[in-house]
Coordinates of C-alpha atoms in Angstrom, one line a residue:
Chain A
M693 CA 29.0 14.0 -0.6
T694 CA 26.9 12.3 2.0
F695 CA 23.4 11.0 2.6
E696 CA 21.5 10.1 5.8
Y697 CA 18.1 8.4 6.3
L698 CA 15.8 10.5 8.5
E699 CA 14.1 9.2 11.6
D700 CA 11.1 11.3 12.3
V701 CA 9.5 12.3 9.0
A702 CA 7.1 10.4 6.8
I703 CA 7.0 7.5 9.2
A704 CA 5.4 5.0 6.8
D705 CA 8.0 5.6 4.2
L706 CA 11.7 6.2 4.0
A707 CA 13.1 9.8 3.9
F708 CA 16.6 10.8 3.3
R709 CA 18.7 13.9 3.0
A710 CA 21.7 14.1 0.6
E711 CA 24.4 16.8 0.4
A712 CA 27.1 17.5 -2.1
D713 CA 29.4 20.2 -3.4
S714 CA 28.1 20.1 -7.0
I715 CA 24.8 19.4 -8.6
E716 CA 26.3 16.3 -10.4
E717 CA 27.5 14.9 -7.1
L718 CA 24.2 15.5 -5.5
F719 CA 22.4 13.5 -8.2
E720 CA 25.0 10.7 -7.7
V721 CA 24.7 10.6 -3.9
A722 CA 20.9 10.7 -4.1
A723 CA 21.0 7.7 -6.5
E724 CA 23.3 5.9 -4.0
A725 CA 20.8 6.6 -1.2
V726 CA 18.0 5.0 -3.3
S727 CA 20.1 2.0 -4.2
N728 CA 21.5 1.6 -0.7
S729 CA 17.9 1.3 0.6
M730 CA 17.5 -1.8 -1.6
T731 CA 20.9 -3.5 -0.9
D732 CA 24.4 -3.2 0.5
L733 CA 26.2 -1.3 -2.3
S734 CA 29.6 -2.8 -1.4
T735 CA 28.4 -6.2 -2.7
V736 CA 27.3 -4.9 -6.1
R737 CA 29.7 -5.7 -8.8
P738 CA 30.2 -3.3 -11.8
A739 CA 29.2 -6.0 -14.4
V740 CA 26.6 -4.0 -16.3
T741 CA 26.9 -0.4 -17.6
R742 CA 23.8 1.5 -18.5
V743 CA 23.7 5.0 -19.9
I744 CA 20.6 7.0 -19.6
Q745 CA 19.7 10.4 -21.0
L746 CA 16.8 12.4 -19.6
E747 CA 15.4 15.9 -20.2
A748 CA 13.0 17.7 -17.8
E749 CA 11.6 21.2 -17.3
S750 CA 13.5 21.8 -14.0
L751 CA 16.3 20.4 -12.0
D752 CA 14.0 18.9 -9.4
H753 CA 11.9 17.2 -12.0
L754 CA 15.2 15.9 -13.6
L755 CA 16.2 14.5 -10.2
F756 CA 12.8 12.9 -9.7
D757 CA 12.9 11.3 -13.2
F758 CA 16.5 10.1 -12.7
L759 CA 15.7 8.4 -9.3
A760 CA 12.5 7.0 -10.7
E761 CA 14.5 5.4 -13.5
I762 CA 16.6 3.5 -11.0
V763 CA 13.4 2.2 -9.4
Y764 CA 12.1 1.3 -12.8
L765 CA 15.2 -0.7 -13.9
K766 CA 15.1 -2.6 -10.5
D767 CA 11.7 -4.2 -11.6
S768 CA 11.9 -4.2 -15.4
E769 CA 15.3 -5.8 -15.6
T770 CA 16.1 -6.7 -12.0
L771 CA 19.1 -4.4 -12.2
I772 CA 20.7 -2.7 -9.2
F773 CA 23.3 0.1 -9.6
A774 CA 26.0 1.1 -7.2
R775 CA 28.1 3.7 -9.0
F776 CA 26.9 6.7 -10.9
E777 CA 28.6 9.3 -13.0
T778 CA 26.4 12.2 -14.2
K779 CA 26.7 15.2 -16.4
I780 CA 24.0 17.9 -16.2
T781 CA 23.5 20.8 -18.6
R782 CA 21.0 23.6 -18.0
N783 CA 19.7 25.7 -20.8
E784 CA 15.9 26.3 -21.5
S785 CA 15.5 22.7 -20.2
C786 CA 17.6 20.5 -18.0
R787 CA 19.4 17.5 -19.4
L788 CA 21.1 14.6 -17.7
R789 CA 23.5 12.0 -19.0
A790 CA 24.1 9.3 -16.4
E791 CA 26.5 6.3 -16.6
M792 CA 25.4 3.7 -14.1
L793 CA 27.4 0.6 -13.1
G794 CA 25.8 -2.4 -11.4
E795 CA 24.5 -5.9 -12.0
R796 CA 21.4 -8.1 -11.9
I797 CA 20.0 -8.6 -8.5
D798 CA 21.3 -11.9 -7.1
R799 CA 18.8 -13.0 -4.4
G800 CA 21.4 -15.4 -3.0
R801 CA 24.3 -13.0 -2.8
H802 CA 22.8 -9.5 -2.3
E803 CA 21.3 -8.5 1.0
L804 CA 17.6 -7.8 0.3
R805 CA 16.5 -4.6 1.9
Q806 CA 13.5 -2.6 0.7
D807 CA 11.8 -3.1 -2.7
V808 CA 11.3 0.6 -3.3
K809 CA 7.9 1.4 -4.8
A810 CA 8.4 5.0 -5.9
I811 CA 10.0 8.3 -5.5
T812 CA 7.4 10.7 -4.0
L813 CA 7.1 14.4 -4.3
H814 CA 6.1 14.8 -0.7
M815 CA 8.5 17.3 0.9
F816 CA 10.7 16.9 -2.2
A817 CA 13.3 19.6 -2.0
L818 CA 16.4 20.4 -4.0
E819 CA 18.3 23.4 -2.8
K820 CA 21.5 25.3 -3.1
T821 CA 22.8 27.1 -0.1
D822 CA 26.1 29.0 -0.5
S823 CA 28.3 26.6 -2.4
R824 CA 26.5 23.4 -1.3
W825 CA 23.6 21.5 -2.8
S826 CA 21.2 19.5 -0.8
A827 CA 18.0 17.4 -1.4
T828 CA 15.4 15.9 0.8
I829 CA 13.5 13.0 -0.7
V830 CA 10.8 10.6 0.6
L831 CA 10.7 7.1 -0.9
D832 CA 7.5 5.0 -0.9
V833 CA 8.6 1.6 0.4
Chain B
M577 CA -12.4 22.9 22.4
M578 CA -8.8 21.6 22.7
K579 CA -5.5 22.2 20.9
K580 CA -3.3 19.6 19.1
D581 CA -0.3 20.4 17.1
G582 CA -1.4 24.0 16.8
Y583 CA -4.9 23.2 15.5
R584 CA -8.1 23.9 17.5
V585 CA -10.1 20.7 17.7
E586 CA -13.7 20.0 18.7
R587 CA -14.9 16.8 20.1
T588 CA -18.0 15.9 18.1
G589 CA -18.7 12.4 19.4
D590 CA -17.3 9.7 21.7
Y591 CA -14.8 8.7 19.0
Q592 CA -14.9 11.7 16.8
F593 CA -12.8 14.9 16.6
E594 CA -13.3 17.8 14.2
I595 CA -10.9 20.5 12.9
P596 CA -13.1 23.4 11.7
T597 CA -12.5 25.2 8.4
T598 CA -11.2 28.3 10.2
E599 CA -8.0 26.4 11.2
K600 CA -6.3 26.6 7.8
E601 CA -6.7 29.0 4.9
G602 CA -8.5 27.3 2.0
M603 CA -10.3 24.6 3.9
R604 CA -13.6 24.0 2.1
V605 CA -14.9 21.4 4.6
P606 CA -14.0 20.4 8.2
A607 CA -11.5 17.5 8.9
Q608 CA -13.0 14.7 10.9
I609 CA -10.8 12.2 12.7
Y610 CA -12.2 9.0 14.2
A611 CA -10.1 8.0 17.3
S612 CA -10.1 7.3 21.0
D613 CA -8.6 10.0 23.2
K614 CA -5.4 8.0 23.4
L615 CA -5.1 7.3 19.7
F616 CA -5.9 10.9 18.9
K617 CA -3.3 12.2 21.3
E618 CA -0.7 9.9 19.9
M619 CA -1.4 10.8 16.2
D620 CA 1.7 12.3 14.6
L621 CA 1.8 15.9 13.3
G622 CA 1.8 14.7 9.7
V623 CA -1.8 13.4 10.1
L624 CA -3.4 16.8 11.0
N625 CA -1.4 18.7 8.5
Q626 CA -2.3 16.3 5.7
I627 CA -6.0 15.8 6.5
T628 CA -6.5 19.6 6.6
N629 CA -4.7 19.8 3.2
V630 CA -7.1 17.3 1.8
A631 CA -10.0 19.5 3.1
C632 CA -8.8 22.2 0.8
L633 CA -9.2 20.2 -2.5
P634 CA -11.8 21.4 -5.0
G635 CA -15.2 19.6 -4.9
I636 CA -14.7 17.8 -1.6
V637 CA -18.0 16.9 -0.1
R638 CA -19.0 17.1 3.6
A639 CA -15.6 16.5 5.3
A640 CA -12.1 15.1 4.9
L641 CA -12.0 12.0 7.0
C642 CA -9.2 10.2 8.9
M643 CA -9.6 6.7 10.3
P644 CA -8.1 5.7 13.8
D645 CA -5.1 4.0 12.2
G646 CA -4.2 7.4 10.5
H647 CA -0.5 8.2 10.2
W648 CA 1.9 10.4 8.2
G649 CA 1.9 9.4 4.5
Y650 CA 2.4 11.5 1.3
G651 CA -0.4 13.7 0.0
F652 CA -3.2 12.2 2.0
P653 CA -2.5 10.7 5.4
I654 CA -2.6 7.0 5.5
G655 CA -6.1 6.3 6.8
G656 CA -7.5 9.2 4.8
V657 CA -10.9 9.1 3.1
A658 CA -12.4 11.9 0.9
A659 CA -15.4 12.1 -1.4
F660 CA -15.5 14.4 -4.4
D661 CA -18.4 15.5 -6.5
K662 CA -18.3 13.5 -9.7
E663 CA -19.1 16.5 -11.8
E664 CA -17.3 19.3 -9.9
G665 CA -14.7 17.4 -7.9
V666 CA -11.2 16.2 -8.6
I667 CA -9.3 12.9 -8.6
S668 CA -5.8 12.9 -7.0
P669 CA -3.3 10.0 -7.4
G670 CA -1.9 11.1 -4.0
G671 CA -5.2 10.2 -2.5
I672 CA -4.8 6.6 -3.6
G673 CA -1.1 6.1 -3.3
F674 CA 1.6 4.5 -5.5
D675 CA 0.5 1.0 -4.5
I676 CA -2.8 1.1 -6.2
N677 CA -5.3 -1.5 -4.8
C678 CA -2.9 -2.6 -2.1
G679 CA -5.3 -4.9 -0.2
M680 CA -6.0 -7.9 2.0
R681 CA -7.2 -11.4 1.2
L682 CA -8.3 -14.0 3.7
L683 CA -8.8 -17.8 3.2
T684 CA -10.1 -20.4 5.5
T685 CA -8.9 -24.0 6.0
N686 CA -10.7 -26.8 7.7
M687 CA -7.6 -27.6 9.7
T688 CA -7.1 -26.9 13.4
F689 CA -3.9 -25.8 15.1
E690 CA -3.3 -29.4 16.2
D691 CA -3.4 -30.5 12.6
V692 CA -1.0 -27.9 11.4
K693 CA 1.4 -27.5 14.4
P694 CA 3.6 -30.5 13.6
R695 CA 4.3 -29.2 10.1
L696 CA 4.1 -25.5 10.6
E697 CA 7.7 -24.8 9.8
E698 CA 7.5 -27.0 6.6
L699 CA 4.3 -25.1 5.6
V700 CA 5.9 -21.7 6.1
E701 CA 9.0 -22.8 4.1
N702 CA 6.8 -24.2 1.3
L703 CA 4.8 -21.0 1.1
F704 CA 8.0 -19.0 1.1
R705 CA 9.2 -20.9 -1.9
K706 CA 5.9 -20.7 -3.8
V707 CA 5.1 -17.0 -3.2
P708 CA 8.2 -15.0 -4.0
A709 CA 8.8 -12.2 -1.6
G710 CA 11.2 -9.2 -1.4
L711 CA 13.5 -7.3 -3.8
G712 CA 14.0 -8.9 -7.2
G713 CA 11.3 -11.5 -6.7
T714 CA 9.7 -12.7 -10.0
G715 CA 6.6 -14.9 -10.5
F716 CA 6.3 -18.1 -12.5
L717 CA 4.1 -16.7 -15.3
R718 CA 5.7 -15.8 -18.5
L719 CA 3.4 -13.4 -20.3
S720 CA 3.6 -11.4 -23.5
A721 CA 2.9 -7.6 -23.2
S722 CA -0.5 -8.2 -25.0
E723 CA -1.4 -11.0 -22.6
F724 CA -0.5 -8.7 -19.7
R725 CA -2.7 -6.0 -21.1
D726 CA -5.5 -8.6 -21.0
V727 CA -4.7 -9.4 -17.3
V728 CA -4.9 -5.7 -16.3
E729 CA -8.2 -5.1 -18.1
R730 CA -9.9 -8.2 -16.8
G731 CA -8.3 -8.9 -13.4
V732 CA -9.5 -12.0 -11.7
G733 CA -11.6 -13.1 -14.7
W734 CA -8.4 -13.7 -16.6
C735 CA -6.9 -15.7 -13.8
I736 CA -9.9 -18.0 -13.4
E737 CA -10.1 -18.7 -17.1
N738 CA -6.5 -19.6 -17.2
G739 CA -6.7 -22.0 -14.3
Y740 CA -5.4 -19.8 -11.5
G741 CA -8.5 -19.8 -9.3
W742 CA -11.9 -21.3 -8.6
E743 CA -15.1 -19.9 -10.1
E744 CA -16.4 -19.2 -6.5
D745 CA -13.4 -16.9 -5.8
R746 CA -14.8 -14.2 -8.1
E747 CA -17.8 -13.2 -5.9
R748 CA -15.7 -13.2 -2.8
I749 CA -13.6 -10.2 -4.0
E750 CA -14.4 -6.5 -3.8
D751 CA -16.0 -5.5 -7.2
F752 CA -15.8 -9.2 -8.2
G753 CA -12.1 -8.8 -8.9
C754 CA -12.4 -6.4 -11.8
I755 CA -13.0 -2.6 -11.7
E756 CA -14.9 -1.5 -14.7
G757 CA -13.5 1.1 -17.1
A758 CA -9.9 -0.3 -17.2
D759 CA -8.2 0.7 -20.5
S760 CA -4.6 -0.4 -21.0
A761 CA -4.2 2.2 -23.8
K762 CA -3.9 4.7 -20.9
V763 CA -0.9 2.8 -19.4
S764 CA 2.7 3.4 -20.4
S765 CA 4.8 0.7 -21.9
K766 CA 7.2 1.2 -19.0
A767 CA 4.4 0.3 -16.6
I768 CA 3.8 -2.9 -18.6
S769 CA 7.5 -3.9 -18.7
R770 CA 7.9 -3.1 -15.0
G771 CA 5.0 -5.4 -14.0
L772 CA 5.4 -8.2 -16.6
K773 CA 7.3 -10.7 -14.4
Q774 CA 5.8 -9.8 -11.1
L775 CA 2.3 -11.5 -11.0
G776 CA 2.1 -13.7 -8.0
T777 CA 4.8 -11.9 -5.9
L778 CA 4.4 -10.3 -2.5
G779 CA 6.8 -7.4 -2.6
S780 CA 8.4 -5.9 0.6
G781 CA 7.6 -3.2 3.1
N782 CA 4.5 -4.0 5.1
H783 CA 3.5 -6.8 2.8
Y784 CA 3.2 -10.3 4.3
L785 CA 1.4 -13.6 4.2
E786 CA 0.4 -15.0 7.5
I787 CA -1.0 -18.2 9.0
Q788 CA -3.4 -17.4 11.8
L789 CA -5.7 -19.0 14.3
V790 CA -9.3 -18.4 15.3
T791 CA -9.8 -19.2 18.9
A792 CA -13.2 -19.4 20.7
D793 CA -12.2 -16.5 23.0
N794 CA -11.6 -14.3 19.9
I795 CA -15.1 -14.7 18.3
Y796 CA -17.4 -11.7 18.9
D797 CA -20.4 -12.7 16.7
K798 CA -20.6 -16.5 16.4
D799 CA -23.5 -16.6 13.8
V800 CA -21.8 -14.2 11.4
A801 CA -18.4 -15.8 12.0
E802 CA -19.9 -19.2 10.9
R803 CA -21.4 -17.6 7.8
L804 CA -17.9 -16.4 6.9
G805 CA -16.5 -19.9 7.3
F806 CA -15.1 -19.7 10.8
N807 CA -16.7 -22.8 12.3
M808 CA -14.1 -24.7 14.3
D809 CA -12.3 -23.9 17.5
N810 CA -8.6 -23.3 16.8
Q811 CA -9.2 -23.1 13.1
V812 CA -6.3 -22.2 10.9
V813 CA -6.8 -19.4 8.4
I814 CA -4.4 -17.7 5.9
M815 CA -4.3 -13.9 5.3
F816 CA -2.1 -11.9 3.0
H817 CA -1.4 -8.2 2.2
C818 CA 0.0 -7.0 -1.1
G819 CA -0.8 -4.8 -4.1
S820 CA -0.2 -4.0 -7.7
R821 CA 3.6 -4.3 -7.6
G822 CA 5.8 -2.4 -10.0
F823 CA 3.0 -2.0 -12.5
G824 CA 0.8 0.0 -10.2
H825 CA 3.8 2.0 -8.8
Q826 CA 4.8 3.0 -12.4
V827 CA 1.2 4.0 -13.3
A828 CA 1.1 6.3 -10.3
T829 CA 4.6 7.6 -11.0
D830 CA 3.7 8.4 -14.6
Y831 CA 0.5 10.2 -13.7
L832 CA 2.0 12.2 -10.8
R833 CA 4.0 14.1 -13.4
V834 CA 0.9 14.4 -15.7
F835 CA -1.1 15.7 -12.8
E836 CA 1.4 18.4 -11.8
R837 CA 1.0 19.9 -15.2
A838 CA -2.8 19.3 -15.2
A839 CA -3.2 21.1 -11.8
R840 CA -1.5 24.1 -13.3
K841 CA -3.6 24.0 -16.4
Y842 CA -6.8 23.9 -14.4
G843 CA -5.6 26.6 -11.9
I844 CA -5.6 24.2 -8.9
T845 CA -3.1 25.0 -6.2
V846 CA -2.3 22.4 -3.6
R847 CA -0.3 22.4 -0.4
D848 CA 1.7 19.3 -1.1
R849 CA 3.0 18.3 -4.5
E850 CA 1.6 14.8 -3.8
L851 CA -1.9 16.3 -3.8
A852 CA -1.6 17.3 -7.5
C853 CA -5.1 16.7 -8.9
A854 CA -7.3 17.3 -11.9
P855 CA -11.1 17.5 -12.4
F856 CA -12.4 13.9 -12.5
N857 CA -14.2 14.7 -15.8
S858 CA -11.1 16.2 -17.4
P859 CA -9.1 14.2 -20.0
E860 CA -6.3 13.8 -17.5
G861 CA -8.7 12.7 -14.7
Q862 CA -10.4 10.2 -16.9
D863 CA -7.1 8.8 -18.4
Y864 CA -5.8 8.3 -14.8
Y865 CA -9.0 6.6 -13.7
K866 CA -8.8 4.1 -16.6
A867 CA -5.1 3.5 -15.9
M868 CA -5.7 3.2 -12.1
A869 CA -8.5 0.6 -12.8
C870 CA -5.8 -1.4 -14.8
A871 CA -3.5 -1.2 -11.8
A872 CA -6.3 -2.2 -9.4
N873 CA -7.2 -5.2 -11.6
N874 CA -3.5 -6.1 -11.7
A875 CA -3.5 -6.2 -7.9
F876 CA -6.6 -8.4 -7.8
A877 CA -4.9 -10.7 -10.3
N878 CA -1.7 -10.7 -8.3
R879 CA -3.6 -11.8 -5.1
Q880 CA -5.4 -14.4 -7.2
V881 CA -2.2 -15.9 -8.6
I882 CA -0.8 -15.9 -5.0
T883 CA -4.0 -17.7 -3.9
H884 CA -3.3 -20.3 -6.6
M885 CA 0.2 -20.8 -5.4
L886 CA -0.8 -20.8 -1.7
R887 CA -3.4 -23.5 -2.4
K888 CA -0.6 -25.6 -4.1
A889 CA 1.8 -25.1 -1.2
V890 CA -0.7 -26.0 1.5
S891 CA -1.9 -29.0 -0.6
E892 CA 1.6 -30.3 -1.1
T893 CA 2.5 -29.9 2.6
F894 CA -0.5 -31.9 3.8
K895 CA -0.8 -34.1 0.7
T896 CA -4.5 -33.3 0.4
S897 CA -6.3 -31.4 -2.4
P898 CA -7.0 -27.7 -1.8
E899 CA -10.8 -28.5 -2.0
D900 CA -10.5 -31.2 0.7
L901 CA -8.6 -28.7 2.9
G902 CA -11.4 -26.1 2.6
L903 CA -9.1 -23.4 1.1
H904 CA -12.0 -21.0 0.4
V905 CA -11.6 -17.3 0.0
V906 CA -13.5 -15.4 2.7
Y907 CA -13.1 -12.0 1.0
D908 CA -10.6 -9.6 -0.6
V909 CA -10.6 -5.9 0.1
C910 CA -8.9 -2.9 -1.5
H911 CA -7.4 -0.3 0.7
N912 CA -5.7 2.1 -1.8
I913 CA -8.3 3.0 -4.4
A914 CA -10.7 5.6 -5.9
K915 CA -14.1 4.5 -7.0
V916 CA -17.4 6.1 -8.1
E917 CA -20.0 5.2 -5.4
K918 CA -23.4 6.6 -4.5
Y919 CA -24.2 8.0 -1.0
R920 CA -26.9 10.2 0.4
V921 CA -25.6 13.7 1.3
D922 CA -28.0 16.0 3.0
G923 CA -30.9 13.8 2.0
E924 CA -29.9 13.7 -1.7
E925 CA -28.3 10.7 -3.4
R926 CA -25.1 11.7 -5.1
E927 CA -22.5 10.1 -7.3
L928 CA -19.1 10.6 -5.6
V929 CA -15.5 9.8 -6.4
I930 CA -14.5 8.2 -3.1
H931 CA -10.7 8.1 -2.4
R932 CA -9.6 5.6 0.2
K933 CA -5.9 5.7 1.1
G934 CA -5.2 3.1 3.7
A935 CA -8.9 2.7 4.4
T936 CA -11.4 -0.1 3.6
R937 CA -14.8 0.0 2.1
S938 CA -17.4 -0.9 4.8
L939 CA -20.9 -1.5 3.3
G940 CA -23.8 -2.5 5.5
P941 CA -26.3 -5.3 4.9
G942 CA -28.3 -5.0 1.7
A943 CA -25.8 -3.1 -0.5
Q944 CA -25.9 -4.3 -4.1
Q945 CA -22.1 -4.4 -4.3
I946 CA -22.0 -7.3 -1.8
P947 CA -22.3 -10.8 -3.2
P948 CA -25.6 -12.6 -2.5
M949 CA -23.9 -15.0 -0.1
Y950 CA -23.1 -12.2 2.3
R951 CA -25.7 -9.5 1.3
D952 CA -27.9 -10.0 4.4
I953 CA -25.0 -9.7 6.8
G954 CA -22.9 -6.9 5.2
Q955 CA -19.5 -6.7 3.5
P956 CA -16.6 -8.4 5.2
V957 CA -13.8 -6.0 6.3
I958 CA -10.3 -7.5 6.7
I959 CA -8.0 -5.5 9.0
G960 CA -4.4 -6.6 9.1
G961 CA -2.3 -5.9 12.2
S962 CA 1.4 -6.1 12.7
M963 CA 3.0 -9.6 12.6
E964 CA 3.0 -9.7 16.4
T965 CA -0.4 -8.4 17.4
G966 CA -2.9 -10.2 15.3
S967 CA -5.7 -9.1 12.9
Y968 CA -9.4 -8.8 12.7
V969 CA -12.4 -9.5 10.5
L970 CA -15.3 -7.0 10.8
M971 CA -18.5 -6.4 8.9
G972 CA -19.5 -3.2 7.2
T973 CA -22.4 -1.2 8.5
K974 CA -25.2 1.2 7.4
K975 CA -23.8 3.8 9.8
A976 CA -20.5 3.7 7.8
E977 CA -22.5 4.5 4.6
E978 CA -24.1 7.4 6.4
K979 CA -21.1 8.8 8.2
T980 CA -17.9 7.8 6.4
F981 CA -18.9 7.2 2.8
G982 CA -18.9 3.5 3.5
S983 CA -15.3 3.5 4.9
T984 CA -13.4 2.2 7.9
A985 CA -9.8 1.5 9.1
H986 CA -7.4 -0.8 7.2
G987 CA -4.7 -1.8 9.7
S988 CA -3.0 -0.8 12.9
G989 CA -1.0 2.2 11.6
R990 CA 2.6 3.0 12.3
T991 CA 3.8 5.1 15.2
M992 CA 7.5 5.2 14.4
S993 CA 9.6 5.5 11.2
R994 CA 11.2 2.5 9.7
T995 CA 14.7 4.0 10.2
K996 CA 14.0 4.3 13.9
A997 CA 12.5 0.8 14.3
K998 CA 15.6 -0.6 12.6
R999 CA 17.8 1.2 15.0
L1000 CA 15.9 -0.2 18.0
V1001 CA 15.8 -3.8 17.1
R1002 CA 17.7 -6.3 14.9
G1003 CA 15.8 -8.6 12.6
D1004 CA 17.5 -11.8 13.7
R1005 CA 16.7 -11.1 17.4
L1006 CA 13.1 -10.3 16.6
L1007 CA 12.9 -13.6 14.6
R1008 CA 14.2 -15.6 17.6
K1009 CA 11.9 -13.7 20.1
L1010 CA 8.8 -14.4 18.0
K1011 CA 9.8 -18.0 17.5
Q1012 CA 9.8 -18.4 21.3
R1013 CA 6.3 -16.9 21.4
G1014 CA 5.1 -19.6 18.9
I1015 CA 5.2 -17.4 15.7
Y1016 CA 7.5 -18.9 13.0
I1017 CA 8.7 -16.3 10.6
R1018 CA 10.5 -16.5 7.2
A1019 CA 11.7 -13.2 6.0
A1020 CA 13.2 -12.2 2.7
S1021 CA 14.8 -9.1 4.4
M1022 CA 16.1 -9.1 7.9
S1023 CA 16.3 -5.3 8.0
G1024 CA 12.7 -5.2 6.6
L1025 CA 11.6 -7.5 9.4
A1026 CA 13.0 -5.2 12.0
E1027 CA 11.2 -2.2 10.4
E1028 CA 7.9 -4.1 10.9
A1029 CA 8.4 -4.9 14.6
G1030 CA 5.2 -4.7 16.6
F1031 CA 6.4 -1.7 18.7
A1032 CA 6.5 0.4 15.5
Y1033 CA 2.7 0.1 15.2
K1034 CA -0.4 1.2 17.1
N1035 CA -2.3 -1.4 19.1
I1036 CA -4.6 -3.0 16.6
S1037 CA -7.2 -3.8 19.2
E1038 CA -7.5 -0.1 20.1
V1039 CA -8.0 0.8 16.4
V1040 CA -10.7 -2.0 16.0
D1041 CA -12.5 -1.0 19.2
V1042 CA -12.8 2.6 17.9
V1043 CA -14.4 1.6 14.5
H1044 CA -16.6 -0.9 16.4
Q1045 CA -17.7 1.6 19.0
A1046 CA -18.1 4.4 16.5
G1047 CA -20.4 2.0 14.5
I1048 CA -18.5 2.3 11.2
S1049 CA -17.9 -1.5 11.2
R1050 CA -18.7 -4.4 13.5
K1051 CA -16.1 -6.7 15.1
I1052 CA -16.6 -10.4 14.3
V1053 CA -13.4 -12.3 14.9
G1054 CA -9.9 -11.7 16.0
L1055 CA -7.0 -13.7 14.4
R1056 CA -3.7 -14.6 16.1
P1057 CA -0.6 -15.2 14.1
I1058 CA 1.4 -18.5 14.2
G1059 CA 3.4 -18.2 11.0
N1060 CA 4.5 -15.3 8.8
I1061 CA 6.2 -14.7 5.5
K1062 CA 7.7 -11.2 5.2
G1063 CA 8.8 -9.5 2.1

């Protein structure tokens, strides 16, 4: 599972593409891409565990809501997460259970990168090709 | 007739280009772009795709407009302006942006460069301590959720009553620092908890606080400049750029999901999910407008609390009261907002929902929304450039009211992605280079600093010359940076 930030799209913002073998891994790597845009993940200690459960009408809405939750917790509790374990179930609706490990933002110790404002739906894409999942997401920064 | 990015484009004026409705299926009005030949040629593909998408939205009046600083955003391009009929048109959160009422505020001082120069670094450091910038920054105010609701419904009025501003500040702010109709019942508790600790913080991205100089060679209308408070050579002024922080971002995030459903409900199809919209007069449209007004008021309050802390920092540095240092607000403008305003369309006055996303209101002399102190000269327009190239103050014009629904540019506009800028320059090198050029910078984020390098932006002077020549605002003074705090 990998992510890369894209150079020539949505130039005022920050676009990334994530790829993974499973839908769970894709959610996890997309979450890492969001967190990594805010700080260096190798410096984030697993001091706080947070479990969130979300339900949405489609997989892409579920991904949007999940990433938006990471942005929300960054402001409401100044928490940054570096490790994610997700479980996704799909019936009539899509459900996510995510366990997230991280800590309070320490402005002395953590490198401060972008203070992400929001996940946008501009060019938002979640796709499955053959056996691989991919997503393209633009963050408002 | 010429071609750009696959679109047929007509030149309709010296600084005006038009894409006719035949160029994209569903366009209800043409798209008009204000630019010089050079700026138009250099505009990225996103701009033309996005402004023609805007031209497809229901109830749009006359044309979808793009200012010369236009660049690729989400939904609307940044630099986009659109007017919708109040009865038959829509409101779209993507035409305002996540950072609701992101805007600019400018203050004068009665100090010259010679007064400030020996203590410039100390001043920048003091400001950096008093105005938290960057990721995880929290303000000094500890408010309960109900007090915060009061802030977002009343904006600057709350700040002044609680000792975070001067009475005279109020009239020097667009809409007097409070947009009517704000109703915090339309805001989620998540938005409240996200914004609760952030009043008085700058944020990151392109947000900054800058110490600038007004020099005699940069004054284009001496009489008006004096009326605005620029009355000494080498005068030091302070400008800053920020918005509604996490509170506004959450309001926009919440309503983006609401509007996706609403657009389906009202049978509106859009070409970009960020253009999801609903009729202005629908329950969803009205709820969003009331929540957006809360976010806008929160941004006014944020800039007011920053003004309070800025006055403290400057006062402590120079051991003189803010009053004796002449720390007056010149004006405060919104550049991400939707408002109901009246303009004449084909000879008839109409109430319109004006969306400005990365665009500034630009009203000419006489407009009732302008405070009495400036009414005879027009509304001040503050255009912030990159930290290297300087900024401008302009005045609004009657021609803007006739041509662009009272709108003009807001900044210089990016030409390059953040990821690319960061690859081309390192923050610490840029910091040293600018110091050699006499610009002292304190940045919360070194990578963020690199992303904001001057070469990633259009030339601000070219942008300002276009709006001046096109007559949609009038150049008054240019401002040169000497110190900068970056989020």
